Amino acid sequence: MAINGNISRRGLLGSAVAVAAAAATGTLGGGTALAAATPATGRRPQPTPLWREFAAAPFTHPQIPFIGRAGYRSGSELPSHRTGHGFTVNVLDHGAKPDGSADAAPAINRAIAAAGERGGGTVIVPEGTYRIDDIIRIGHSDVVLRGAGSGRTTLHATKNLTELIGVYGSRYGGDKSSWSWAGGIVWLCPEARWTSLTDAIKAKAWPFEGWTGNRRDEWQTLTTVAPARLGDRTITVDDARKLKRGALVLLRLADDSAHTLLEHMAGGGAGPEAYYWDDKTKLTSYVPYEWPVRITAVHGRKVTLERPLPLDVRPEWDPRLTTLATPLTGSGVEGLTLEAVKTPQSPHLLDKGYNGVAFQCAYDCWADDITVRHVDNGFGLIGASACTLRRTKVAGRGAHHPYYCREGSHDNLIEDFTIEQRTVPAPAGTQLHGINVEGLSSYNVWSRGVMEMGTFDSHRGMPFANVRTDITVNNNGRHGGDASAGPLFGARFTHWNIRVTNGRAGLMRIDGLAPYSATVGVSEVTEFDQIDVPDFTGDLHTRLEAYGTPEAVRPANLHDAQRALGR
């Protein structure tokens, strides 16, 4: 059904119906079995009714978002290690020592710069341990940093981001350190954007971190957009002369004085309409909603997008396609361990910045076979979209945010991930979150995970239309979030096949918290001392299926099943 990664709406809908029919007989596309026959009856487990309902209307289902095209190049396989870019450079040729005897960061960064200057390339980091006393920066598109494997190549980081860049305060005030949720020792960010960010930090002019620059007004209108509906892939624009196939643009939706855009993100209806938005100053600072997307076709005033629209497009929200900061695209980091010098975890929100791998203003980028150890924060998505993190692991002394997704990050895929149990007890006054999402981030997926500690950290800021699926979790963390950041959840949040090993609630079963949400196949859980109440009054219009029996849910992995709809 897919041709060069592009799918027609009619073709995808037809495929959905076909998969729904296949599900009824126990197969899913190409003859792949949904599950083996049960020994007792000889019958295959049947798909949950909610899946059959979704498959009949995948773009517009009221509780389950369509996330089948999340990740690198709309869910494509990552580039093969045998291919990659034509130019290859070895860090040993630039003076790096694989025995940890000297600072290898300058040599590694010279090799990365050499690849960038050639228009892209692969930077090889052979087996060994490399001491790095500085940030490793990937600032050019189509540059891949490739180690020999996470068990064979180690970068040993000796300094934190406070030492390397400076104190980073919060733009919201107080004495918090923004290194508690930003930046990485390995930092993938376009060169110009990284310079603007770090210059502002050094000047103590705490920046906006997102898609347009240090300020929210650093964009130019390309065209206005006619009304459209959630799930549409083709839109009508006023003037297509500045648009072309393959271009990345920013869909920008502003709110109105009645906050009808925020209400729409929450599913609409009586509850969101009765909610008081005006004092949620942190939440309203995240608006306008900005969604980067690639254009796949332009025919007159008709423009086809790489992904279906995440929301309705209505005139009262002044919808526009605009410019964005030139993003990093086609870059990745593979096959290595980043290990920070082992220090005690800092008190909550005072992290010094022993952070792992950060993606910022990155689109169609990736991490594969990466372990981070002894970090304050593990893997960060900050104003990042359409990225894939595969076979990643957070290990060592314990982290504040093992994974975090914030500042308008959308359509990312985190799959085959692990959060290991901490190797030392948590110091007093520290906090453990787990897999974080916040700041109006949407259509992100966490799939096939093993969490030996942590929680599902919906961190207020009303993230919406995100999916967590096929995850085993020892739910011993706590979620965070400032009250001024507003609701924990927007609409179409889905937890699907979640195995809670310690039976503790806390953002696992969300049918009593999230509006227009789905909780399918979550283990039975009981409340503990962090008991949340719904942000919205009245009927939440939520769905609950197979509660207490995750092993019975079919399909077992919501993302895999959705991806099969369009392939």
Short mmCIF file of C-alpha atoms in Angstrom, two decimals, residues 109 112 134-140 145 161 164-165 168 178-179 181-191 193-195 197-198 201 209 328 333 338 353 355-362 380 382 404:
data_model
loop_
_atom_site.label_atom_id
_atom_site.label_comp_id
_atom_site.label_asym_id
_atom_site.label_seq_id
_atom_site.Cartn_x
_atom_site.Cartn_y
_atom_site.Cartn_z
CA ASN A 109 34.07 17.13 17.04
CA ILE A 112 31.96 15.48 12.92
CA ASP A 134 33.36 18.69 26.32
CA ILE A 135 30.03 18.37 24.55
CA ILE A 136 29.85 16.20 21.43
CA ARG A 137 27.83 18.27 18.98
CA ILE A 138 26.13 17.11 15.80
CA GLY A 139 25.08 20.34 14.12
CA HIS A 140 24.97 19.39 10.44
CA LEU A 145 28.13 9.22 14.75
CA LEU A 161 26.66 21.31 31.21
CA LEU A 164 30.76 23.58 30.04
CA ILE A 165 28.18 26.27 29.19
CA TYR A 168 20.91 27.86 33.02
CA SER A 178 16.93 24.26 33.18
CA TRP A 179 19.61 21.59 32.82
CA TRP A 181 15.13 19.20 31.40
CA ALA A 182 17.36 20.43 28.58
CA GLY A 183 20.62 19.75 26.76
CA GLY A 184 22.89 16.76 26.44
CA ILE A 185 26.54 15.78 26.55
CA VAL A 186 25.79 14.40 23.08
CA TRP A 187 23.63 17.14 21.58
CA LEU A 188 22.00 16.94 18.15
CA CYS A 189 20.91 20.45 17.22
CA PRO A 190 21.42 22.60 14.12
CA GLU A 191 24.61 24.63 14.40
CA ARG A 193 20.21 27.09 16.66
CA TRP A 194 22.73 25.67 19.14
CA THR A 195 24.78 28.85 18.98
CA LEU A 197 20.68 28.90 22.53
CA THR A 198 24.05 28.79 24.23
CA ILE A 201 22.24 31.04 28.24
CA GLU A 209 13.78 26.40 23.17
CA LEU A 328 18.68 19.05 11.75
CA VAL A 333 24.01 8.44 16.82
CA LEU A 338 27.78 7.50 27.12
CA GLY A 353 23.59 18.74 33.53
CA ASN A 355 22.73 14.66 30.66
CA GLY A 356 22.76 11.97 27.99
CA VAL A 357 21.62 12.44 24.38
CA ALA A 358 19.46 15.43 23.41
CA PHE A 359 17.60 16.06 20.15
CA GLN A 360 16.62 19.68 19.62
CA CYS A 361 15.02 21.20 16.50
CA ALA A 362 15.67 17.79 14.95
CA GLY A 380 15.73 14.30 25.57
CA ILE A 382 13.14 19.23 22.97
CA TYR A 404 11.75 13.40 28.44
#
